[in-house]
XYZ file of C-alpha atoms in Angstrom:
684
model
C 89.083 -164.919 80.650
C 91.366 -164.558 78.045
C 91.832 -167.819 77.372
C 88.093 -168.131 76.909
C 88.326 -165.061 74.448
C 91.023 -167.432 72.525
C 89.367 -170.174 72.296
C 86.307 -168.713 70.908
C 88.036 -166.616 68.114
C 89.738 -169.250 67.324
C 86.418 -171.742 66.685
C 85.335 -168.570 64.615
C 88.659 -168.637 62.332
C 88.538 -172.267 62.081
C 85.085 -172.325 61.099
C 85.106 -170.002 58.602
C 88.731 -171.252 57.027
C 86.716 -174.678 56.889
C 83.530 -172.969 54.992
C 86.402 -171.731 52.577
C 87.789 -174.821 51.959
C 84.865 -176.829 51.132
C 83.741 -174.379 48.850
C 86.709 -173.939 47.513
C 86.585 -177.672 46.907
C 83.201 -177.960 46.185
C 84.340 -175.899 42.778
C 86.976 -177.981 41.936
C 84.787 -181.069 41.670
C 82.140 -178.646 39.295
C 85.668 -178.366 37.286
C 86.586 -182.093 37.009
C 83.228 -183.435 36.642
C 82.737 -181.268 33.335
C 85.794 -181.930 31.399
C 83.957 -185.166 29.739
C 86.399 -187.565 30.508
C 89.797 -185.294 29.296
C 92.092 -184.762 32.089
C 91.871 -180.549 31.231
C 89.622 -178.628 34.183
C 86.837 -177.320 32.656
C 86.564 -173.563 33.763
C 83.188 -173.195 34.540
C 83.471 -170.138 32.112
C 81.620 -169.909 29.086
C 83.362 -170.154 25.465
C 82.044 -166.349 24.904
C 84.380 -165.290 28.485
C 87.425 -166.654 26.221
C 86.567 -165.944 23.057
C 83.843 -162.441 22.698
C 83.100 -162.706 19.387
C 80.080 -165.112 19.460
C 77.538 -162.916 18.934
C 78.499 -163.359 15.230
C 77.797 -167.245 14.583
C 74.602 -170.030 14.921
C 76.427 -172.593 16.212
C 76.315 -176.000 14.639
C 76.197 -179.309 16.785
C 77.573 -183.351 16.076
C 74.705 -184.238 16.212
C 73.427 -181.922 13.532
C 71.570 -179.278 15.312
C 71.672 -175.586 15.528
C 72.220 -174.431 18.800
C 72.299 -170.431 17.594
C 74.030 -167.871 19.693
C 76.736 -169.923 22.011
C 77.073 -166.600 24.081
C 76.484 -168.585 27.187
C 76.047 -172.122 26.397
C 78.495 -174.724 26.563
C 77.698 -178.778 25.770
C 79.845 -181.582 27.775
C 79.857 -184.228 24.398
C 80.210 -181.408 21.806
C 81.252 -177.374 23.689
C 82.728 -176.796 26.176
C 85.883 -174.715 27.880
C 88.971 -175.823 28.788
C 92.290 -174.582 30.017
C 96.025 -176.609 30.202
C 99.873 -174.580 30.647
C 99.099 -172.743 27.601
C 96.233 -171.171 28.677
C 92.367 -170.946 28.329
C 90.473 -173.060 25.397
C 87.316 -173.460 23.611
C 87.116 -177.099 22.645
C 84.967 -178.548 19.714
C 84.233 -182.227 19.542
C 82.293 -183.997 16.930
C 82.483 -187.721 16.646
C 82.368 -189.857 13.087
C 79.007 -190.318 13.325
C 76.309 -188.860 13.817
C 73.485 -186.222 12.105
C 75.170 -183.493 10.677
C 73.818 -180.104 8.888
C 73.194 -179.938 5.286
C 73.773 -182.661 2.669
C 77.414 -183.670 4.005
C 78.253 -186.578 4.729
C 80.449 -185.531 7.725
C 79.402 -184.358 11.451
C 80.336 -181.239 12.511
C 80.884 -178.847 15.447
C 80.955 -175.626 13.781
C 80.484 -172.125 13.706
C 78.700 -170.538 10.780
C 78.710 -166.966 10.707
C 75.272 -164.918 10.910
C 75.495 -162.844 7.941
C 77.062 -163.092 4.360
C 79.385 -160.583 3.033
C 80.525 -160.260 -1.115
C 83.627 -161.089 -2.214
C 84.529 -157.700 -3.386
C 84.217 -156.565 0.515
C 86.401 -157.037 2.471
C 86.711 -159.427 5.402
C 88.417 -161.490 7.439
C 89.035 -164.282 9.741
C 92.118 -165.166 12.471
C 92.221 -168.056 14.476
C 94.757 -169.853 16.791
C 94.256 -173.554 17.474
C 95.509 -176.824 18.128
C 93.959 -180.240 16.881
C 94.387 -182.855 20.068
C 92.827 -185.438 18.048
C 91.242 -187.072 14.216
C 89.791 -190.691 14.142
C 92.338 -193.405 14.891
C 90.341 -195.576 11.907
C 89.468 -194.789 8.634
C 90.805 -196.479 5.198
C 94.416 -194.998 4.209
C 93.653 -194.907 0.038
C 90.778 -192.389 1.188
C 91.981 -189.160 0.914
C 89.567 -187.437 3.345
C 90.558 -189.712 6.527
C 91.874 -188.978 9.544
C 91.631 -185.423 8.713
C 89.285 -182.088 10.168
C 88.484 -178.970 8.610
C 89.415 -176.055 11.433
C 88.166 -173.289 8.828
C 86.178 -171.966 5.708
C 85.005 -169.968 3.564
C 81.801 -171.248 2.029
C 78.980 -169.974 -0.769
C 75.198 -169.125 1.178
C 73.818 -169.183 -2.525
C 74.556 -170.989 -6.143
C 75.670 -174.341 -5.713
C 76.717 -173.364 -1.977
C 80.314 -174.638 -2.772
C 83.585 -174.022 -0.507
C 86.400 -171.166 -1.408
C 88.183 -172.268 0.996
C 88.974 -175.241 3.770
C 91.805 -175.738 5.793
C 92.760 -179.014 6.486
C 95.027 -180.823 9.648
C 94.716 -184.213 8.742
C 97.636 -186.887 10.301
C 97.732 -190.909 9.361
C 97.644 -193.267 12.783
C 101.019 -193.702 13.764
C 102.686 -191.091 12.915
C 103.629 -188.529 15.387
C 103.053 -185.091 12.595
C 100.525 -184.758 11.063
C 99.790 -182.319 7.777
C 98.224 -178.586 7.093
C 97.051 -177.785 3.521
C 93.635 -175.821 2.425
C 91.630 -176.316 -0.764
C 89.837 -174.314 -3.284
C 86.533 -176.079 -4.088
C 85.921 -175.324 -8.024
C 82.215 -172.883 -8.463
C 81.060 -175.551 -11.275
C 79.826 -174.118 -14.279
C 76.187 -175.090 -15.187
C 73.164 -176.259 -13.172
C 74.742 -179.728 -12.305
C 77.587 -179.314 -9.422
C 78.273 -183.377 -9.091
C 81.857 -183.470 -10.841
C 82.660 -180.408 -8.402
C 86.321 -180.784 -7.332
C 88.906 -179.735 -4.475
C 92.507 -178.064 -5.155
C 94.588 -179.196 -2.380
C 97.739 -176.745 -1.526
C 100.111 -178.264 0.667
C 101.117 -175.578 3.911
C 103.402 -177.772 6.098
C 103.766 -181.544 5.152
C 101.475 -183.160 2.821
C 98.909 -181.483 0.178
C 95.599 -184.294 0.152
C 96.434 -186.007 -2.824
C 98.782 -187.798 -0.839
C 97.698 -191.206 0.176
C 98.092 -194.822 1.634
C 98.947 -197.571 -0.486
C 96.095 -200.037 0.579
C 94.001 -199.686 3.352
C 96.460 -199.921 6.254
C 99.602 -199.040 4.380
C 100.431 -195.407 4.980
C 102.793 -192.713 3.171
C 106.130 -191.544 4.574
C 105.501 -189.540 8.210
C 105.642 -185.520 7.062
C 109.618 -184.141 7.788
C 107.713 -180.480 8.592
C 104.942 -181.377 9.999
C 102.472 -180.036 12.913
C 101.611 -182.456 16.139
C 98.597 -183.001 17.866
C 99.164 -180.535 20.194
C 100.736 -178.418 18.297
C 99.442 -174.538 17.777
C 99.439 -172.879 14.513
C 97.274 -169.472 13.578
C 95.656 -168.655 10.481
C 94.599 -165.641 9.066
C 91.722 -165.112 5.916
C 91.855 -161.604 4.403
C 89.148 -160.723 2.118
C 89.402 -157.825 -0.245
C 88.452 -157.232 -3.823
C 87.846 -160.320 -4.899
C 91.501 -161.469 -3.393
C 92.243 -163.916 -1.141
C 94.827 -163.744 1.378
C 96.267 -166.742 3.325
C 98.843 -166.871 5.763
C 99.700 -169.979 8.465
C 101.687 -169.057 11.522
C 103.099 -171.521 13.878
C 106.748 -171.371 16.345
C 109.470 -173.173 14.309
C 108.018 -173.350 10.985
C 108.266 -171.916 8.711
C 105.775 -168.831 7.683
C 103.736 -169.612 4.889
C 101.411 -167.230 2.106
C 98.814 -167.944 -0.780
C 97.010 -165.835 -3.349
C 93.932 -167.096 -4.036
C 91.354 -165.052 -7.288
C 87.704 -165.373 -5.760
C 86.172 -163.992 -9.014
C 87.748 -164.783 -11.973
C 88.595 -168.892 -12.712
C 91.487 -170.355 -13.694
C 90.091 -173.643 -14.688
C 87.658 -172.654 -17.057
C 88.681 -174.791 -19.644
C 89.625 -178.533 -19.825
C 93.494 -178.081 -20.828
C 93.379 -175.856 -17.118
C 92.410 -178.930 -15.426
C 95.633 -179.883 -12.819
C 97.780 -183.340 -11.989
C 96.396 -183.588 -8.841
C 92.858 -183.353 -9.449
C 93.397 -185.697 -12.224
C 94.156 -188.218 -10.610
C 91.945 -187.564 -7.682
C 88.915 -186.534 -8.370
C 88.760 -187.420 -13.178
C 88.610 -191.040 -12.158
C 85.551 -191.104 -9.659
C 83.768 -188.899 -12.579
C 84.132 -185.403 -10.676
C 85.485 -183.698 -14.016
C 83.767 -180.585 -14.243
C 84.945 -176.778 -14.937
C 84.097 -173.990 -13.113
C 82.278 -170.216 -13.836
C 84.544 -167.661 -15.141
C 83.680 -165.185 -12.587
C 84.433 -168.534 -10.020
C 82.298 -166.629 -7.093
C 81.749 -164.079 -8.157
C 78.055 -162.116 -6.957
C 77.661 -164.783 -4.869
C 76.922 -164.626 -0.652
C 80.118 -165.817 1.158
C 80.448 -166.781 4.642
C 83.063 -167.663 7.396
C 82.897 -171.017 9.305
C 85.778 -172.099 12.214
C 85.639 -175.101 14.826
C 85.421 -178.833 14.544
C 84.193 -180.257 10.573
C 85.516 -183.755 10.822
C 86.107 -185.361 7.486
C 86.159 -189.061 8.452
C 83.107 -190.758 8.151
C 81.663 -194.834 8.429
C 80.808 -194.867 4.845
C 82.075 -197.566 2.596
C 85.176 -196.110 0.603
C 82.927 -198.048 -2.675
C 80.629 -195.448 -2.565
C 83.277 -192.428 -2.825
C 86.688 -193.453 -3.213
C 87.065 -189.562 -1.403
C 85.047 -188.538 0.775
C 83.532 -191.980 2.173
C 86.402 -193.385 4.875
C 84.665 -196.781 5.811
C 85.989 -195.467 9.880
C 84.667 -197.265 12.657
C 81.560 -195.212 14.391
C 80.325 -198.207 16.410
C 76.813 -197.983 15.084
C 76.758 -194.097 15.732
C 77.075 -194.780 19.267
C 78.811 -191.602 20.198
C 79.859 -192.198 23.753
C 81.713 -195.571 21.476
C 83.469 -193.334 19.389
C 84.754 -190.630 22.153
C 86.728 -193.842 23.604
C 88.422 -195.505 21.393
C 89.741 -192.150 19.642
C 86.757 -192.145 16.575
C 86.187 -188.605 16.394
C 87.878 -184.860 16.087
C 88.687 -182.590 18.996
C 89.952 -178.749 17.856
C 90.996 -176.369 20.631
C 90.956 -172.310 19.616
C 92.758 -170.587 21.892
C 92.101 -167.158 20.199
C 90.079 -165.577 16.963
C 88.452 -163.269 15.494
C 86.184 -161.798 12.789
C 85.641 -158.622 10.455
C 83.343 -157.600 7.854
C 82.088 -155.035 5.809
C 79.088 -153.286 7.001
C 77.655 -154.189 3.715
C 76.645 -157.753 4.826
C 73.746 -158.856 5.288
C 71.684 -161.499 6.883
C 72.759 -165.173 6.290
C 69.364 -166.215 7.258
C 68.297 -168.088 4.118
C 71.397 -170.319 4.217
C 70.230 -171.617 7.719
C 66.625 -171.911 6.642
C 68.016 -174.646 3.017
C 69.816 -176.767 5.570
C 68.980 -176.735 9.664
C 67.867 -180.209 9.384
C 67.927 -180.774 5.853
C 69.993 -184.621 6.751
C 66.587 -185.372 8.365
C 63.776 -184.456 5.840
C 62.883 -186.884 3.422
C 63.458 -186.291 -0.321
C 61.540 -188.807 -2.315
C 63.259 -191.122 -5.041
C 61.410 -188.955 -7.873
C 62.650 -186.148 -6.495
C 66.059 -187.357 -7.806
C 64.706 -189.240 -11.090
C 61.416 -187.047 -11.670
C 60.045 -190.741 -13.936
C 58.381 -192.182 -11.215
C 55.228 -190.909 -12.457
C 55.472 -193.898 -15.088
C 56.490 -196.792 -12.965
C 54.522 -198.674 -10.147
C 57.329 -201.044 -7.654
C 57.364 -204.693 -6.311
C 59.836 -204.325 -3.023
C 61.635 -207.270 -1.425
C 59.159 -208.101 1.056
C 56.552 -208.476 -1.643
C 54.804 -204.952 -1.021
C 53.454 -203.373 -3.913
C 53.098 -199.658 -4.506
C 51.373 -197.971 -7.675
C 51.756 -194.189 -7.000
C 55.618 -193.760 -6.168
C 55.934 -190.078 -6.885
C 55.694 -189.636 -3.447
C 57.217 -192.585 -1.644
C 59.736 -194.028 0.283
C 60.702 -197.619 1.883
C 63.851 -197.350 4.202
C 64.795 -200.892 3.679
C 63.875 -200.941 0.112
C 63.681 -198.072 -2.016
C 64.513 -194.798 -0.485
C 67.556 -192.078 -1.530
C 71.508 -190.962 -0.418
C 73.812 -188.893 -0.955
C 77.594 -189.636 -1.639
C 79.464 -186.625 -0.882
C 78.930 -184.503 -4.150
C 75.137 -186.032 -5.811
C 72.205 -187.807 -4.989
C 71.483 -191.487 -5.830
C 68.021 -193.528 -5.329
C 68.819 -196.694 -3.875
C 67.481 -200.416 -4.574
C 67.485 -202.355 -2.020
C 66.378 -206.438 -2.228
C 67.606 -210.057 0.161
C 68.132 -212.996 -1.173
C 65.164 -214.044 0.448
C 61.718 -212.599 0.753
C 58.712 -212.279 -0.971
C 58.270 -211.854 -4.358
C 56.592 -211.729 -8.280
C 54.584 -214.606 -9.273
C 56.837 -216.868 -12.002
C 60.027 -216.187 -10.588
C 62.549 -217.089 -7.393
C 64.175 -213.977 -6.827
C 63.449 -211.088 -4.800
C 63.513 -207.661 -6.487
C 62.813 -203.605 -5.613
C 62.330 -202.669 -8.779
C 60.469 -200.957 -11.558
C 57.199 -201.909 -13.499
C 57.004 -199.940 -16.195
C 53.172 -198.694 -16.169
C 53.091 -198.287 -20.222
C 53.375 -201.467 -22.791
C 54.643 -200.970 -26.561
C 54.780 -203.507 -29.014
C 58.225 -203.990 -30.394
C 57.351 -202.683 -33.588
C 56.622 -199.769 -32.252
C 59.630 -199.964 -29.272
C 60.665 -197.586 -26.557
C 63.776 -196.074 -24.617
C 65.127 -196.404 -20.900
C 68.614 -195.512 -20.095
C 69.923 -195.597 -16.648
C 73.503 -194.702 -14.827
C 73.545 -196.880 -11.467
C 76.301 -198.252 -9.245
C 76.070 -201.981 -7.416
C 76.676 -201.132 -4.382
C 76.858 -204.661 -3.018
C 75.616 -208.329 -4.186
C 75.120 -211.188 -2.468
C 78.596 -212.783 -0.872
C 76.770 -215.891 0.025
C 76.678 -219.085 -2.494
C 77.721 -220.852 -4.940
C 79.589 -221.207 -7.617
C 78.879 -223.780 -10.018
C 75.759 -221.808 -10.102
C 75.201 -219.354 -12.949
C 73.154 -216.779 -11.063
C 75.557 -216.476 -7.785
C 77.005 -213.853 -7.223
C 74.687 -211.431 -9.286
C 71.503 -209.122 -9.919
C 69.822 -207.296 -12.887
C 70.037 -203.208 -12.718
C 67.565 -203.133 -16.462
C 65.156 -205.392 -17.712
C 62.381 -205.510 -21.184
C 59.694 -207.448 -19.861
C 56.815 -209.668 -22.236
C 53.922 -208.833 -20.753
C 51.872 -211.721 -22.804
C 52.386 -215.060 -24.272
C 54.880 -216.657 -22.046
C 56.292 -212.920 -20.367
C 59.579 -214.138 -21.217
C 61.958 -211.315 -20.619
C 63.952 -210.253 -24.601
C 66.480 -208.514 -22.089
C 68.137 -208.902 -18.609
C 71.246 -206.520 -17.913
C 73.671 -208.577 -14.555
C 76.352 -207.468 -12.705
C 78.054 -210.356 -11.556
C 80.764 -210.466 -8.962
C 82.731 -213.235 -7.065
C 83.271 -213.215 -3.602
C 87.053 -211.982 -3.098
C 87.499 -210.120 -6.530
C 87.213 -206.798 -6.632
C 85.986 -206.483 -10.295
C 82.849 -208.174 -11.653
C 81.333 -208.102 -14.711
C 78.525 -206.260 -16.621
C 76.524 -208.636 -19.405
C 73.169 -209.056 -21.193
C 70.919 -212.067 -21.793
C 68.886 -212.480 -24.903
C 65.730 -215.184 -23.447
C 64.117 -216.837 -25.853
C 60.239 -216.837 -26.769
C 59.959 -220.093 -27.302
C 56.944 -221.201 -29.872
C 53.416 -223.938 -28.807
C 52.887 -223.777 -25.314
C 55.064 -225.293 -23.212
C 57.908 -222.262 -21.767
C 59.841 -224.518 -19.634
C 62.293 -225.628 -23.190
C 63.282 -221.699 -23.030
C 66.804 -220.179 -22.564
C 68.807 -217.798 -22.960
C 72.011 -215.926 -24.398
C 74.575 -214.434 -22.088
C 76.633 -211.546 -23.844
C 80.021 -209.629 -21.991
C 79.829 -205.691 -21.850
C 83.100 -205.584 -19.715
C 84.175 -208.384 -17.704
C 83.180 -212.212 -18.520
C 79.462 -213.205 -19.908
C 76.555 -215.493 -17.049
C 78.635 -218.844 -18.515
C 81.554 -218.573 -16.997
C 81.318 -220.269 -13.683
C 83.451 -221.882 -10.802
C 84.533 -225.581 -10.321
C 82.970 -226.584 -6.755
C 81.029 -223.975 -4.393
C 83.949 -222.648 -3.630
C 86.713 -222.776 -6.670
C 85.894 -219.465 -8.492
C 87.362 -218.532 -12.183
C 89.779 -216.018 -12.714
C 88.927 -212.674 -12.219
C 87.697 -210.232 -14.767
C 90.469 -207.895 -16.198
C 88.489 -205.132 -17.836
C 85.775 -205.080 -14.921
C 83.540 -202.959 -13.396
C 84.218 -202.916 -9.200
C 81.374 -202.214 -6.543
C 81.007 -198.676 -6.105
C 81.924 -198.238 -10.256
C 79.800 -196.057 -12.625
C 78.243 -196.997 -15.486
C 74.981 -196.466 -18.246
C 73.217 -198.045 -20.325
C 71.332 -197.232 -23.110
C 68.048 -199.466 -24.297
C 66.499 -198.227 -27.388
C 64.149 -200.510 -29.530
C 63.151 -199.381 -33.015
C 61.411 -200.929 -35.417
C 61.576 -204.199 -33.479
C 65.402 -203.998 -33.576
C 66.765 -203.163 -29.907
C 70.217 -201.049 -30.339
C 72.162 -201.401 -26.843
C 74.948 -198.842 -25.735
C 77.065 -199.271 -22.271
C 79.030 -196.278 -21.041
C 81.945 -196.079 -17.951
C 84.801 -193.766 -17.860
C 88.110 -195.985 -18.505
C 86.388 -198.454 -20.109
C 85.340 -199.094 -23.275
C 81.955 -198.056 -24.945
C 80.520 -201.388 -26.160
C 77.068 -201.294 -28.779
C 75.370 -204.424 -29.472
C 72.141 -204.753 -31.919
C 69.637 -207.427 -31.349
C 66.406 -208.553 -34.195
C 63.177 -208.904 -31.437
C 61.521 -210.121 -34.392
C 63.064 -212.122 -36.440
C 64.197 -215.022 -34.511
C 67.893 -216.721 -35.015
C 66.732 -219.587 -33.113
C 64.693 -221.500 -34.648
C 66.442 -224.646 -35.516
C 68.077 -226.687 -33.051
C 71.527 -226.748 -35.494
C 70.906 -222.741 -34.491
C 71.963 -223.685 -31.069
C 74.722 -221.420 -30.052
C 77.811 -223.117 -27.615
C 77.378 -221.436 -24.263
C 73.965 -222.147 -24.464
C 74.713 -226.035 -24.407
C 77.003 -225.565 -22.017
C 74.237 -224.144 -19.768
C 70.755 -225.110 -19.957
C 70.863 -228.459 -22.074
C 72.357 -230.093 -19.418
C 69.504 -229.117 -17.208
C 66.799 -230.139 -19.812
C 65.870 -226.053 -21.527
C 66.239 -227.020 -25.314
C 63.490 -225.510 -26.637
C 63.731 -223.474 -30.244
C 61.800 -220.021 -31.081
C 59.717 -218.611 -32.878
C 60.828 -217.516 -36.041
C 59.114 -214.022 -35.224
C 60.424 -213.595 -31.682
C 58.307 -210.999 -29.556
C 56.692 -209.836 -32.831
C 52.484 -208.795 -31.368
C 53.750 -209.221 -27.839
C 53.218 -206.189 -25.844
C 56.821 -205.283 -23.763
C 57.656 -202.736 -20.677
C 60.775 -201.674 -18.775
C 61.553 -202.783 -15.486
C 64.522 -201.283 -13.668
C 66.482 -200.973 -10.258
C 67.421 -204.304 -8.628
C 66.274 -207.802 -9.153
C 68.591 -210.275 -7.616
C 68.994 -213.449 -8.963
C 71.115 -215.148 -5.955
C 68.750 -216.915 -3.911
C 68.432 -219.852 -1.542
C 67.299 -223.067 -3.886
C 68.639 -226.234 -3.773
C 71.296 -225.888 -6.028
C 70.289 -229.719 -6.583
C 67.524 -228.557 -8.314
C 68.822 -226.165 -11.257
C 72.462 -225.674 -11.801
C 72.097 -221.948 -13.371
C 69.236 -220.101 -11.480
C 68.864 -222.127 -7.685
C 72.099 -220.522 -6.089
C 71.894 -222.057 -2.450
C 72.584 -219.062 -0.723
C 71.888 -218.032 2.869
C 68.917 -216.421 3.865
C 68.305 -217.155 7.763
C 65.575 -218.507 7.511
C 64.069 -214.962 5.060
C 64.572 -212.711 8.163
C 65.576 -209.568 6.037
C 67.164 -208.085 8.678
C 70.237 -210.709 8.919
C 70.907 -211.091 5.678
C 71.052 -206.504 5.352
C 73.859 -207.898 7.791
C 75.414 -210.614 6.549
C 76.018 -209.312 3.172
C 73.136 -211.384 1.670
C 71.804 -208.626 -0.098
C 71.648 -206.458 -3.396
C 72.190 -202.505 -3.675
C 72.124 -200.790 -6.407
C 72.259 -196.660 -6.847
C 70.383 -195.239 -9.481
C 71.807 -190.869 -9.967
C 70.108 -190.312 -14.056
C 67.208 -192.779 -15.989
C 65.115 -192.125 -18.773
C 62.390 -193.191 -19.820
C 60.345 -192.624 -23.443
C 59.817 -193.349 -26.778
C 62.615 -195.624 -29.681
C 64.473 -193.096 -31.356
C 66.041 -193.593 -34.703
C 69.620 -195.611 -34.192
C 72.382 -192.812 -34.636
């Protein structure tokens, strides 16, 4: 009897024990599954259980979505909880490429405060964190590469600039990274494209310390912070002043003060050397409002704002990293270290009772990266033009038009641009061997009456294939005057050309004669060098390139032109930062090539061997209607050079497959940020 009782109790006890163990095991398995392939165990608790302040924020994820208040929320790809020997943490994680928020180049998993406040009120933000990963790829010459922003103050008004960004940056192969903070000027006037940051080192380097080439890094900072090493920042705003304190065990505590309502950068003479080194070379050389951020609503941000992206450094040598993105594939980026990850142990904010809703910021920026911005919104003169695209499509009304393969807008980190892109082979206009994505002015004008066209552009790509002996290879035309009558020739073509392997290319302009009589086959062009070589400088063999021009223009380097035709005279002006301004004058109504004795040596070298040796009408283009063209008129094509050693480039075309041409660099791409068209004006 006693034995039976004991046995029954034992069975009941064992059953209860096994149930408890099974329950614990299930909980542990659930925890392990939620770790998103990390070695740390997710807690099964919300972020707000660890840091109870999420009622103050909207959470933006690395896919660009605004998920609102994260009171009871997790996302295993971007935002979750974890624990280790040092405590419980909230994890913010985001890849090098994905959809972003607002107009940024960079993805973020970041909190953005629901209220905004004046710099004259009291506000504080404090956080303790450790950075667990920054991108393993990028370009060491690009200042933002391998870095992440872990805290910000952002303006909700005006230019929406950032008076504070707290960075962590670590080069590959280094154990220690740097912590530094930035102040971004609040640019005077309406043009914010010239804004710049000033960087202050905390531990390690500031932002301006970069590599000498893509994969050569500066020495490791002696007093830096390692991945996984904790540090704390405190931001205090009071009566227009910002007070910063940074602490980390084993490191010197650092404190800074910055005035947010009175600028120290309102005059050109105030510009610091660091800015001249980093930002002036890319055209970001603005001045700040004297009152800085006075009168603007500010708000805190906290989390992981990845500063490494996949955009080509030739777009912007400070903010475009050229890092690996695996075509935006999230899991592939996470698998090989192409992401940023930051863990927060504690954080809190306090703000004044006078703070007001920040809803306007979110309404303006939510989904902005996916909204279409038409080229006419960037350069508002598209009503004056029609367009021919690289697939032969003609569009008459382009005021609300874009095409993602040929004609669209982008942001380079500071400003919007209109992109003109076209392959080596596609469908083009009559009388041309070359494709184009190019504007065609609707108005026509006589040289005697005149007209004016301006443009500020940068060439991002020319074909990487072609024949170095062919003058037109590796080039594109970015602006033209075209005749609409007679032989329909071109009194002006503005070229950019860069040989493969060269860093710098050439800008030159060509004048095409208007032959007398009905026979136009003898027409030829004279080429004038602006920066670098003229068109006649070619290679001795198909892959034998001439010397690189010393005063040339790189891909991604801005230049501007003005074409002003007034009373039959064409006045040309070319400008580019750090290059000599060049001016030219050409008579369009009185020829200098009416006799063969007038032929220049350049023309005899290029055109006489292919039988183009005509003379020009004495009156040149007088009495003929002309119009402007602007965009990307690709001069590299797939036709055999043996037929024409000036214009037929023998380039790769992949049978006309546009996607393959784009994939393999067999195309041209030109970006414009400013352009105007109108009447000719008296020369200055």
